[in-house]
Amino acid sequence: MLNATMLRPLLSRQTAGRISRCSASAKQYSRRNIHIEKKIEALGIELPTAPLPKANYNIVCIPPGENTMYVSGHLPIKADGELITGALGPDNGGLTVEEGYDAARHVGLNLIATLKKQLGDLDRVEQIVKVFGIVNSHTDFKHQHLVMDGCSDLIMEIFDKPVGYHARSAIGTNTLPLNVPVEIEMIVKVKPE
């Protein structure tokens, strides 16, 4: 295949430079896949702006020489910036399982927005390895696993098997920062650039 270097003697400098720039641009474009992003669009899902840390920590960490991304705990922030608050436990005047599920889905959207911002391309996600969720619950609330399905179902909807199929833990606690109903972190295996 001919390239700009081989053609240079035959072309003016200006033309050879344009060919070289186009070739580099095509290589860059060909490296970026947008299959997952197209799927998100087809599903009618809109990702929010990726959130920033709420205290002194990094939103993600990839140890040097590894392809594992540790994503810090995310909160249920809606696209308009509203923070969902409350504890689960409808018998005590708290949120219902359905409201908790919705909050966990919002956390999932924020997690995926962070992956997009950090990786630049969601097709670089090789595997969602683990999702860890903490649910702000009244003592008698025993359905943390159903709340966490809000996040897990979203991940499966977007990434499907095998990439989105993940290990998971769901625990209850009596309080969370900013009185949010759920906080979720994840571990993600990423493809090299």
mmCIF file of N, CA and C in Angstrom, residues 50-168:
data_model
loop_
_atom_site.group_PDB
_atom_site.id
_atom_site.type_symbol
_atom_site.label_atom_id
_atom_site.label_comp_id
_atom_site.label_asym_id
_atom_site.label_seq_id
_atom_site.Cartn_x
_atom_site.Cartn_y
_atom_site.Cartn_z
ATOM 1 N N ALA A 50 -20.200 13.208 34.007
ATOM 2 C CA ALA A 50 -19.479 12.401 34.998
ATOM 3 C C ALA A 50 -19.271 13.221 36.271
ATOM 4 N N PRO A 51 -19.578 12.632 37.424
ATOM 5 C CA PRO A 51 -19.449 13.380 38.680
ATOM 6 C C PRO A 51 -17.990 13.556 39.097
ATOM 7 N N LEU A 52 -17.778 14.526 39.960
ATOM 8 C CA LEU A 52 -16.474 14.772 40.550
ATOM 9 C C LEU A 52 -16.465 14.212 41.967
ATOM 10 N N PRO A 53 -15.289 13.943 42.534
ATOM 11 C CA PRO A 53 -15.234 13.456 43.912
ATOM 12 C C PRO A 53 -15.866 14.462 44.879
ATOM 13 N N LYS A 54 -16.494 13.968 45.933
ATOM 14 C CA LYS A 54 -17.133 14.820 46.935
ATOM 15 C C LYS A 54 -16.213 15.103 48.118
ATOM 16 N N ALA A 55 -14.999 14.557 48.097
ATOM 17 C CA ALA A 55 -14.034 14.756 49.183
ATOM 18 C C ALA A 55 -12.630 14.535 48.619
ATOM 19 N N ASN A 56 -11.666 14.209 49.462
ATOM 20 C CA ASN A 56 -10.268 14.090 49.067
ATOM 21 C C ASN A 56 -9.931 12.664 48.634
ATOM 22 N N TYR A 57 -10.282 12.311 47.404
ATOM 23 C CA TYR A 57 -9.978 11.000 46.832
ATOM 24 C C TYR A 57 -10.047 11.097 45.315
ATOM 25 N N ASN A 58 -9.492 10.108 44.644
ATOM 26 C CA ASN A 58 -9.535 10.047 43.198
ATOM 27 C C ASN A 58 -10.786 9.280 42.779
ATOM 28 N N ILE A 59 -11.427 9.708 41.726
ATOM 29 C CA ILE A 59 -12.666 9.059 41.272
ATOM 30 C C ILE A 59 -12.391 7.660 40.725
ATOM 31 N N VAL A 60 -11.190 7.450 40.157
ATOM 32 C CA VAL A 60 -10.760 6.124 39.704
ATOM 33 C C VAL A 60 -9.282 5.954 40.000
ATOM 34 N N CYS A 61 -8.856 4.701 40.016
ATOM 35 C CA CYS A 61 -7.443 4.396 40.188
ATOM 36 C C CYS A 61 -7.115 3.171 39.332
ATOM 37 N N ILE A 62 -6.078 3.304 38.523
ATOM 38 C CA ILE A 62 -5.546 2.165 37.773
ATOM 39 C C ILE A 62 -4.085 2.026 38.195
ATOM 40 N N PRO A 63 -3.761 1.001 38.972
ATOM 41 C CA PRO A 63 -2.367 0.834 39.397
ATOM 42 C C PRO A 63 -1.436 0.700 38.198
ATOM 43 N N PRO A 64 -0.213 1.255 38.307
ATOM 44 C CA PRO A 64 0.741 1.168 37.186
ATOM 45 C C PRO A 64 0.953 -0.273 36.728
ATOM 46 N N GLY A 65 0.938 -0.462 35.412
ATOM 47 C CA GLY A 65 1.189 -1.775 34.831
ATOM 48 C C GLY A 65 0.002 -2.721 34.876
ATOM 49 N N GLU A 66 -1.136 -2.249 35.349
ATOM 50 C CA GLU A 66 -2.323 -3.115 35.429
ATOM 51 C C GLU A 66 -3.390 -2.647 34.453
ATOM 52 N N ASN A 67 -4.349 -3.501 34.195
ATOM 53 C CA ASN A 67 -5.489 -3.137 33.355
ATOM 54 C C ASN A 67 -6.795 -3.231 34.150
ATOM 55 N N THR A 68 -6.684 -3.033 35.460
ATOM 56 C CA THR A 68 -7.857 -3.055 36.332
ATOM 57 C C THR A 68 -8.120 -1.652 36.845
ATOM 58 N N MET A 69 -9.351 -1.176 36.646
ATOM 59 C CA MET A 69 -9.753 0.150 37.114
ATOM 60 C C MET A 69 -10.638 -0.013 38.345
ATOM 61 N N TYR A 70 -10.249 0.656 39.409
ATOM 62 C CA TYR A 70 -11.041 0.682 40.635
ATOM 63 C C TYR A 70 -11.810 2.001 40.630
ATOM 64 N N VAL A 71 -13.124 1.907 40.597
ATOM 65 C CA VAL A 71 -13.967 3.097 40.517
ATOM 66 C C VAL A 71 -14.544 3.372 41.902
ATOM 67 N N SER A 72 -14.274 4.572 42.414
ATOM 68 C CA SER A 72 -14.733 4.963 43.747
ATOM 69 C C SER A 72 -16.253 4.947 43.839
ATOM 70 N N GLY A 73 -16.742 4.931 45.061
ATOM 71 C CA GLY A 73 -18.180 4.944 45.303
ATOM 72 C C GLY A 73 -18.843 6.146 44.648
ATOM 73 N N HIS A 74 -19.941 5.883 43.956
ATOM 74 C CA HIS A 74 -20.732 6.920 43.294
ATOM 75 C C HIS A 74 -22.096 7.033 43.976
ATOM 76 N N LEU A 75 -22.683 8.205 43.829
ATOM 77 C CA LEU A 75 -23.961 8.507 44.472
ATOM 78 C C LEU A 75 -25.066 8.645 43.427
ATOM 79 N N PRO A 76 -26.338 8.622 43.876
ATOM 80 C CA PRO A 76 -27.457 8.746 42.933
ATOM 81 C C PRO A 76 -27.750 10.206 42.595
ATOM 82 N N ILE A 77 -27.061 10.704 41.580
ATOM 83 C CA ILE A 77 -27.246 12.078 41.126
ATOM 84 C C ILE A 77 -28.000 12.023 39.801
ATOM 85 N N LYS A 78 -29.127 12.721 39.745
ATOM 86 C CA LYS A 78 -29.913 12.761 38.508
ATOM 87 C C LYS A 78 -29.226 13.659 37.480
ATOM 88 N N ALA A 79 -29.665 13.573 36.228
ATOM 89 C CA ALA A 79 -29.068 14.355 35.137
ATOM 90 C C ALA A 79 -29.146 15.854 35.404
ATOM 91 N N ASP A 80 -30.175 16.298 36.136
ATOM 92 C CA ASP A 80 -30.314 17.725 36.434
ATOM 93 C C ASP A 80 -29.500 18.158 37.653
ATOM 94 N N GLY A 81 -28.731 17.224 38.227
ATOM 95 C CA GLY A 81 -27.879 17.540 39.371
ATOM 96 C C GLY A 81 -28.511 17.272 40.726
ATOM 97 N N GLU A 82 -29.795 16.907 40.740
ATOM 98 C CA GLU A 82 -30.477 16.628 42.005
ATOM 99 C C GLU A 82 -29.928 15.339 42.629
ATOM 100 N N LEU A 83 -29.640 15.406 43.912
ATOM 101 C CA LEU A 83 -29.163 14.245 44.658
ATOM 102 C C LEU A 83 -30.362 13.548 45.290
ATOM 103 N N ILE A 84 -30.512 12.261 45.020
ATOM 104 C CA ILE A 84 -31.604 11.486 45.629
ATOM 105 C C ILE A 84 -31.189 11.161 47.061
ATOM 106 N N THR A 85 -32.091 11.389 48.009
ATOM 107 C CA THR A 85 -31.778 11.150 49.418
ATOM 108 C C THR A 85 -32.850 10.283 50.072
ATOM 109 N N GLY A 86 -32.505 9.755 51.244
ATOM 110 C CA GLY A 86 -33.450 8.967 52.029
ATOM 111 C C GLY A 86 -32.924 7.583 52.326
ATOM 112 N N ALA A 87 -33.563 6.946 53.280
ATOM 113 C CA ALA A 87 -33.209 5.572 53.666
ATOM 114 C C ALA A 87 -34.306 4.631 53.203
ATOM 115 N N LEU A 88 -33.933 3.381 52.927
ATOM 116 C CA LEU A 88 -34.894 2.363 52.495
ATOM 117 C C LEU A 88 -35.614 1.778 53.691
ATOM 118 N N GLY A 89 -36.895 1.562 53.527
ATOM 119 C CA GLY A 89 -37.704 0.961 54.574
ATOM 120 C C GLY A 89 -39.082 1.579 54.612
ATOM 121 N N PRO A 90 -39.954 1.177 53.687
ATOM 122 C CA PRO A 90 -41.288 1.780 53.611
ATOM 123 C C PRO A 90 -42.124 1.601 54.881
ATOM 124 N N ASP A 91 -41.863 0.554 55.655
ATOM 125 C CA ASP A 91 -42.626 0.333 56.889
ATOM 126 C C ASP A 91 -42.313 1.394 57.948
ATOM 127 N N ASN A 92 -41.190 2.076 57.774
ATOM 128 C CA ASN A 92 -40.785 3.130 58.711
ATOM 129 C C ASN A 92 -40.823 4.508 58.063
ATOM 130 N N GLY A 93 -41.587 4.659 56.998
ATOM 131 C CA GLY A 93 -41.698 5.947 56.322
ATOM 132 C C GLY A 93 -40.555 6.232 55.359
ATOM 133 N N GLY A 94 -39.733 5.229 55.076
ATOM 134 C CA GLY A 94 -38.603 5.408 54.165
ATOM 135 C C GLY A 94 -38.968 5.096 52.727
ATOM 136 N N LEU A 95 -37.955 5.039 51.903
ATOM 137 C CA LEU A 95 -38.147 4.767 50.483
ATOM 138 C C LEU A 95 -38.569 3.324 50.242
ATOM 139 N N THR A 96 -39.281 3.118 49.135
ATOM 140 C CA THR A 96 -39.709 1.774 48.737
ATOM 141 C C THR A 96 -38.588 1.084 47.957
ATOM 142 N N VAL A 97 -38.744 -0.213 47.726
ATOM 143 C CA VAL A 97 -37.787 -0.956 46.906
ATOM 144 C C VAL A 97 -37.700 -0.325 45.515
ATOM 145 N N GLU A 98 -38.831 0.069 44.946
ATOM 146 C CA GLU A 98 -38.850 0.654 43.607
ATOM 147 C C GLU A 98 -38.088 1.972 43.581
ATOM 148 N N GLU A 99 -38.235 2.804 44.622
ATOM 149 C CA GLU A 99 -37.502 4.072 44.687
ATOM 150 C C GLU A 99 -36.003 3.818 44.867
ATOM 151 N N GLY A 100 -35.659 2.805 45.646
ATOM 152 C CA GLY A 100 -34.258 2.433 45.813
ATOM 153 C C GLY A 100 -33.660 1.909 44.519
ATOM 154 N N TYR A 101 -34.438 1.095 43.799
ATOM 155 C CA TYR A 101 -34.013 0.558 42.501
ATOM 156 C C TYR A 101 -33.699 1.707 41.547
ATOM 157 N N ASP A 102 -34.580 2.704 41.511
ATOM 158 C CA ASP A 102 -34.395 3.867 40.653
ATOM 159 C C ASP A 102 -33.128 4.636 41.054
ATOM 160 N N ALA A 103 -32.898 4.787 42.360
ATOM 161 C CA ALA A 103 -31.690 5.466 42.840
ATOM 162 C C ALA A 103 -30.438 4.694 42.406
ATOM 163 N N ALA A 104 -30.472 3.364 42.533
ATOM 164 C CA ALA A 104 -29.321 2.541 42.126
ATOM 165 C C ALA A 104 -29.090 2.637 40.622
ATOM 166 N N ARG A 105 -30.144 2.756 39.847
ATOM 167 C CA ARG A 105 -30.003 2.938 38.391
ATOM 168 C C ARG A 105 -29.296 4.260 38.099
ATOM 169 N N HIS A 106 -29.663 5.311 38.841
ATOM 170 C CA HIS A 106 -28.983 6.607 38.659
ATOM 171 C C HIS A 106 -27.505 6.500 39.017
ATOM 172 N N VAL A 107 -27.184 5.746 40.059
ATOM 173 C CA VAL A 107 -25.782 5.536 40.401
ATOM 174 C C VAL A 107 -25.085 4.835 39.232
ATOM 175 N N GLY A 108 -25.719 3.817 38.667
ATOM 176 C CA GLY A 108 -25.152 3.105 37.521
ATOM 177 C C GLY A 108 -24.879 4.031 36.349
ATOM 178 N N LEU A 109 -25.804 4.943 36.063
ATOM 179 C CA LEU A 109 -25.592 5.909 34.976
ATOM 180 C C LEU A 109 -24.366 6.771 35.247
ATOM 181 N N ASN A 110 -24.204 7.181 36.512
ATOM 182 C CA ASN A 110 -23.039 7.988 36.880
ATOM 183 C C ASN A 110 -21.745 7.185 36.777
ATOM 184 N N LEU A 111 -21.786 5.923 37.174
ATOM 185 C CA LEU A 111 -20.608 5.062 37.038
ATOM 186 C C LEU A 111 -20.197 4.925 35.576
ATOM 187 N N ILE A 112 -21.163 4.688 34.711
ATOM 188 C CA ILE A 112 -20.874 4.519 33.282
ATOM 189 C C ILE A 112 -20.393 5.835 32.676
ATOM 190 N N ALA A 113 -20.946 6.963 33.127
ATOM 191 C CA ALA A 113 -20.465 8.272 32.662
ATOM 192 C C ALA A 113 -19.000 8.467 33.058
ATOM 193 N N THR A 114 -18.634 8.012 34.258
ATOM 194 C CA THR A 114 -17.236 8.103 34.690
ATOM 195 C C THR A 114 -16.347 7.214 33.832
ATOM 196 N N LEU A 115 -16.796 5.991 33.530
ATOM 197 C CA LEU A 115 -16.017 5.113 32.649
ATOM 198 C C LEU A 115 -15.793 5.783 31.301
ATOM 199 N N LYS A 116 -16.832 6.382 30.747
ATOM 200 C CA LYS A 116 -16.739 7.052 29.445
ATOM 201 C C LYS A 116 -15.732 8.194 29.509
ATOM 202 N N LYS A 117 -15.804 8.994 30.564
ATOM 203 C CA LYS A 117 -14.882 10.131 30.703
ATOM 204 C C LYS A 117 -13.436 9.657 30.870
ATOM 205 N N GLN A 118 -13.230 8.627 31.662
ATOM 206 C CA GLN A 118 -11.874 8.156 31.954
ATOM 207 C C GLN A 118 -11.256 7.371 30.798
ATOM 208 N N LEU A 119 -12.069 6.568 30.111
ATOM 209 C CA LEU A 119 -11.551 5.708 29.044
ATOM 210 C C LEU A 119 -11.661 6.341 27.659
ATOM 211 N N GLY A 120 -12.599 7.267 27.508
ATOM 212 C CA GLY A 120 -12.820 7.889 26.207
ATOM 213 C C GLY A 120 -13.658 7.045 25.274
ATOM 214 N N ASP A 121 -13.723 5.764 25.522
ATOM 215 C CA ASP A 121 -14.423 4.825 24.643
ATOM 216 C C ASP A 121 -14.924 3.658 25.491
ATOM 217 N N LEU A 122 -16.218 3.503 25.598
ATOM 218 C CA LEU A 122 -16.786 2.430 26.427
ATOM 219 C C LEU A 122 -16.506 1.041 25.871
ATOM 220 N N ASP A 123 -16.092 0.952 24.615
ATOM 221 C CA ASP A 123 -15.707 -0.348 24.066
ATOM 222 C C ASP A 123 -14.377 -0.833 24.646
ATOM 223 N N ARG A 124 -13.692 0.010 25.406
ATOM 224 C CA ARG A 124 -12.467 -0.415 26.099
ATOM 225 C C ARG A 124 -12.785 -1.213 27.358
ATOM 226 N N VAL A 125 -14.049 -1.249 27.767
ATOM 227 C CA VAL A 125 -14.428 -2.063 28.925
ATOM 228 C C VAL A 125 -14.391 -3.527 28.498
ATOM 229 N N GLU A 126 -13.477 -4.276 29.093
ATOM 230 C CA GLU A 126 -13.361 -5.702 28.776
ATOM 231 C C GLU A 126 -14.290 -6.526 29.646
ATOM 232 N N GLN A 127 -14.445 -6.129 30.911
ATOM 233 C CA GLN A 127 -15.294 -6.874 31.844
ATOM 234 C C GLN A 127 -15.634 -5.991 33.038
ATOM 235 N N ILE A 128 -16.919 -5.943 33.388
ATOM 236 C CA ILE A 128 -17.305 -5.374 34.681
ATOM 237 C C ILE A 128 -17.072 -6.525 35.658
ATOM 238 N N VAL A 129 -16.052 -6.417 36.472
ATOM 239 C CA VAL A 129 -15.639 -7.524 37.328
ATOM 240 C C VAL A 129 -16.518 -7.631 38.568
ATOM 241 N N LYS A 130 -16.673 -6.525 39.287
ATOM 242 C CA LYS A 130 -17.438 -6.563 40.535
ATOM 243 C C LYS A 130 -18.111 -5.231 40.780
ATOM 244 N N VAL A 131 -19.314 -5.314 41.331
ATOM 245 C CA VAL A 131 -20.080 -4.155 41.764
ATOM 246 C C VAL A 131 -20.346 -4.341 43.255
ATOM 247 N N PHE A 132 -20.050 -3.312 44.029
ATOM 248 C CA PHE A 132 -20.247 -3.371 45.485
ATOM 249 C C PHE A 132 -21.179 -2.233 45.881
ATOM 250 N N GLY A 133 -22.331 -2.587 46.442
ATOM 251 C CA GLY A 133 -23.324 -1.583 46.794
ATOM 252 C C GLY A 133 -23.642 -1.558 48.276
ATOM 253 N N ILE A 134 -23.794 -0.349 48.790
ATOM 254 C CA ILE A 134 -24.154 -0.130 50.187
ATOM 255 C C ILE A 134 -25.489 0.600 50.186
ATOM 256 N N VAL A 135 -26.470 0.032 50.871
ATOM 257 C CA VAL A 135 -27.823 0.577 50.868
ATOM 258 C C VAL A 135 -28.152 1.138 52.248
ATOM 259 N N ASN A 136 -28.517 2.408 52.289
ATOM 260 C CA ASN A 136 -28.928 3.092 53.513
ATOM 261 C C ASN A 136 -30.304 2.547 53.897
ATOM 262 N N SER A 137 -30.365 1.771 54.975
ATOM 263 C CA SER A 137 -31.583 1.013 55.286
ATOM 264 C C SER A 137 -32.006 1.147 56.734
ATOM 265 N N HIS A 138 -33.328 1.151 56.932
ATOM 266 C CA HIS A 138 -33.857 0.978 58.283
ATOM 267 C C HIS A 138 -33.576 -0.463 58.702
ATOM 268 N N THR A 139 -33.514 -0.717 59.990
ATOM 269 C CA THR A 139 -33.127 -2.028 60.523
ATOM 270 C C THR A 139 -33.965 -3.179 59.978
ATOM 271 N N ASP A 140 -35.251 -2.955 59.790
ATOM 272 C CA ASP A 140 -36.119 -4.053 59.348
ATOM 273 C C ASP A 140 -36.173 -4.221 57.825
ATOM 274 N N PHE A 141 -35.429 -3.419 57.065
ATOM 275 C CA PHE A 141 -35.417 -3.545 55.601
ATOM 276 C C PHE A 141 -34.444 -4.646 55.204
ATOM 277 N N LYS A 142 -34.921 -5.622 54.445
ATOM 278 C CA LYS A 142 -34.104 -6.806 54.101
ATOM 279 C C LYS A 142 -33.984 -7.048 52.593
ATOM 280 N N HIS A 143 -34.194 -6.019 51.786
ATOM 281 C CA HIS A 143 -34.209 -6.219 50.330
ATOM 282 C C HIS A 143 -33.130 -5.399 49.608
ATOM 283 N N GLN A 144 -31.955 -5.304 50.219
ATOM 284 C CA GLN A 144 -30.859 -4.558 49.598
ATOM 285 C C GLN A 144 -30.511 -5.122 48.223
ATOM 286 N N HIS A 145 -30.599 -6.433 48.076
ATOM 287 C CA HIS A 145 -30.273 -7.072 46.794
ATOM 288 C C HIS A 145 -31.204 -6.609 45.674
ATOM 289 N N LEU A 146 -32.472 -6.351 46.005
ATOM 290 C CA LEU A 146 -33.420 -5.894 44.991
ATOM 291 C C LEU A 146 -33.159 -4.438 44.607
ATOM 292 N N VAL A 147 -32.725 -3.643 45.567
ATOM 293 C CA VAL A 147 -32.337 -2.260 45.283
ATOM 294 C C VAL A 147 -31.157 -2.261 44.310
ATOM 295 N N MET A 148 -30.157 -3.075 44.595
ATOM 296 C CA MET A 148 -28.946 -3.126 43.776
ATOM 297 C C MET A 148 -29.206 -3.615 42.350
ATOM 298 N N ASP A 149 -30.312 -4.309 42.141
ATOM 299 C CA ASP A 149 -30.661 -4.729 40.776
ATOM 300 C C ASP A 149 -30.819 -3.526 39.851
ATOM 301 N N GLY A 150 -31.138 -2.347 40.397
ATOM 302 C CA GLY A 150 -31.257 -1.145 39.563
ATOM 303 C C GLY A 150 -29.968 -0.853 38.819
ATOM 304 N N CYS A 151 -28.848 -1.013 39.492
ATOM 305 C CA CYS A 151 -27.540 -0.803 38.866
ATOM 306 C C CYS A 151 -27.159 -2.002 37.990
ATOM 307 N N SER A 152 -27.313 -3.202 38.530
ATOM 308 C CA SER A 152 -26.926 -4.407 37.785
ATOM 309 C C SER A 152 -27.725 -4.563 36.497
ATOM 310 N N ASP A 153 -29.031 -4.295 36.557
ATOM 311 C CA ASP A 153 -29.862 -4.405 35.352
ATOM 312 C C ASP A 153 -29.412 -3.410 34.285
ATOM 313 N N LEU A 154 -29.051 -2.189 34.697
ATOM 314 C CA LEU A 154 -28.567 -1.187 33.746
ATOM 315 C C LEU A 154 -27.262 -1.642 33.097
ATOM 316 N N ILE A 155 -26.341 -2.146 33.893
ATOM 317 C CA ILE A 155 -25.054 -2.626 33.359
ATOM 318 C C ILE A 155 -25.283 -3.734 32.335
ATOM 319 N N MET A 156 -26.175 -4.667 32.657
ATOM 320 C CA MET A 156 -26.462 -5.756 31.720
ATOM 321 C C MET A 156 -27.170 -5.245 30.464
ATOM 322 N N GLU A 157 -28.043 -4.269 30.631
ATOM 323 C CA GLU A 157 -28.756 -3.684 29.498
ATOM 324 C C GLU A 157 -27.759 -3.045 28.516
ATOM 325 N N ILE A 158 -26.752 -2.399 29.047
ATOM 326 C CA ILE A 158 -25.783 -1.690 28.204
ATOM 327 C C ILE A 158 -24.675 -2.609 27.693
ATOM 328 N N PHE A 159 -24.053 -3.380 28.581
ATOM 329 C CA PHE A 159 -22.882 -4.175 28.192
ATOM 330 C C PHE A 159 -23.212 -5.626 27.843
ATOM 331 N N ASP A 160 -24.326 -6.149 28.347
ATOM 332 C CA ASP A 160 -24.769 -7.509 28.058
ATOM 333 C C ASP A 160 -23.731 -8.542 28.524
ATOM 334 N N LYS A 161 -24.020 -9.838 28.274
ATOM 335 C CA LYS A 161 -23.070 -10.910 28.594
ATOM 336 C C LYS A 161 -22.054 -11.001 27.473
ATOM 337 N N PRO A 162 -20.862 -11.345 27.729
ATOM 338 C CA PRO A 162 -20.237 -11.637 29.013
ATOM 339 C C PRO A 162 -19.668 -10.398 29.711
ATOM 340 N N VAL A 163 -19.510 -9.267 28.962
ATOM 341 C CA VAL A 163 -18.822 -8.082 29.496
ATOM 342 C C VAL A 163 -19.503 -7.521 30.739
ATOM 343 N N GLY A 164 -20.813 -7.431 30.722
ATOM 344 C CA GLY A 164 -21.525 -6.805 31.836
ATOM 345 C C GLY A 164 -21.855 -7.716 32.994
ATOM 346 N N TYR A 165 -21.713 -9.015 32.798
ATOM 347 C CA TYR A 165 -22.090 -9.975 33.847
ATOM 348 C C TYR A 165 -21.034 -9.958 34.939
ATOM 349 N N HIS A 166 -21.409 -9.537 36.137
ATOM 350 C CA HIS A 166 -20.446 -9.220 37.183
ATOM 351 C C HIS A 166 -20.748 -9.915 38.502
ATOM 352 N N ALA A 167 -19.723 -10.014 39.336
ATOM 353 C CA ALA A 167 -19.909 -10.431 40.728
ATOM 354 C C ALA A 167 -20.474 -9.213 41.461
ATOM 355 N N ARG A 168 -21.178 -9.453 42.589
ATOM 356 C CA ARG A 168 -21.796 -8.323 43.275
ATOM 357 C C ARG A 168 -21.982 -8.601 44.754
#
